[in-house]
């Protein structure tokens, strides 16, 4: 699940969220916002039973991303249908 909200200094906060344990183990979100570097944005457990990571970007930014689980398991956001070049895509307002 992707949530986009206003942040400080006119940026948009994009929160990437998955249920705890689906898939099991550590998961990071990897994409255009972190130069496709695995491990820079690990999803961490939250009190609501999900795990998430957030990034701040300029309004109008087009983000391409995928999730990377343990043992090199790449997967897409299950709630997002938009795809470009095999990656999930979201655009901030």
Coordinates of C-alpha atoms in Angstrom, one line a residue, residues 19-76:
X19 CA 1.5 -6.5 6.2
X20 CA 3.9 -7.9 8.7
X21 CA 5.1 -11.3 7.6
X22 CA 4.0 -11.0 4.0
X23 CA 6.6 -12.0 2.8
X24 CA 8.4 -13.1 5.9
X25 CA 11.8 -11.7 6.8
X26 CA 13.4 -8.3 6.1
X27 CA 12.1 -6.2 3.2
X28 CA 13.4 -3.0 1.7
X29 CA 11.8 -0.7 -0.9
X30 CA 14.2 0.0 -3.7
X31 CA 13.6 2.5 -6.5
X32 CA 14.3 5.7 -8.4
X33 CA 14.3 7.7 -5.1
X34 CA 17.3 5.9 -3.7
X35 CA 19.3 5.0 -6.9
X36 CA 18.0 1.4 -6.7
X37 CA 20.2 0.7 -3.7
X38 CA 19.0 -2.3 -1.7
X39 CA 18.9 -1.9 2.1
X40 CA 18.7 1.9 2.2
X41 CA 14.9 1.9 3.1
X42 CA 14.0 -1.2 5.2
X43 CA 10.4 -1.5 6.1
X44 CA 10.1 -1.5 9.9
X45 CA 7.3 -2.9 12.1
X46 CA 4.6 -0.5 13.2
X47 CA 2.0 -0.7 16.0
X48 CA -0.8 -1.1 13.5
X49 CA 0.4 -4.6 12.4
X50 CA 2.1 -3.4 9.2
X51 CA 5.7 -2.4 8.4
X52 CA 6.6 0.7 6.5
X53 CA 9.3 3.0 5.2
X54 CA 8.9 6.7 4.1
X55 CA 10.7 9.0 1.7
X56 CA 10.2 12.7 1.1
X57 CA 10.2 13.9 -2.6
X58 CA 9.2 17.0 -4.6
X59 CA 5.6 17.3 -5.6
X60 CA 5.0 15.8 -9.1
X61 CA 7.8 13.2 -8.8
X62 CA 7.3 10.0 -10.6
X63 CA 8.6 7.1 -8.5
X64 CA 9.5 3.7 -9.9
X65 CA 10.1 1.0 -7.3
X66 CA 9.9 -2.6 -6.3
X67 CA 10.3 -4.4 -3.0
X68 CA 13.3 -6.7 -2.2
X69 CA 12.8 -9.4 0.3
X70 CA 15.3 -11.9 1.7
X71 CA 17.2 -14.2 -0.6
X72 CA 17.0 -11.8 -3.5
X73 CA 13.2 -12.1 -3.8
X74 CA 11.9 -9.1 -5.9
X75 CA 8.2 -8.3 -5.9
X76 CA 5.7 -5.6 -6.7

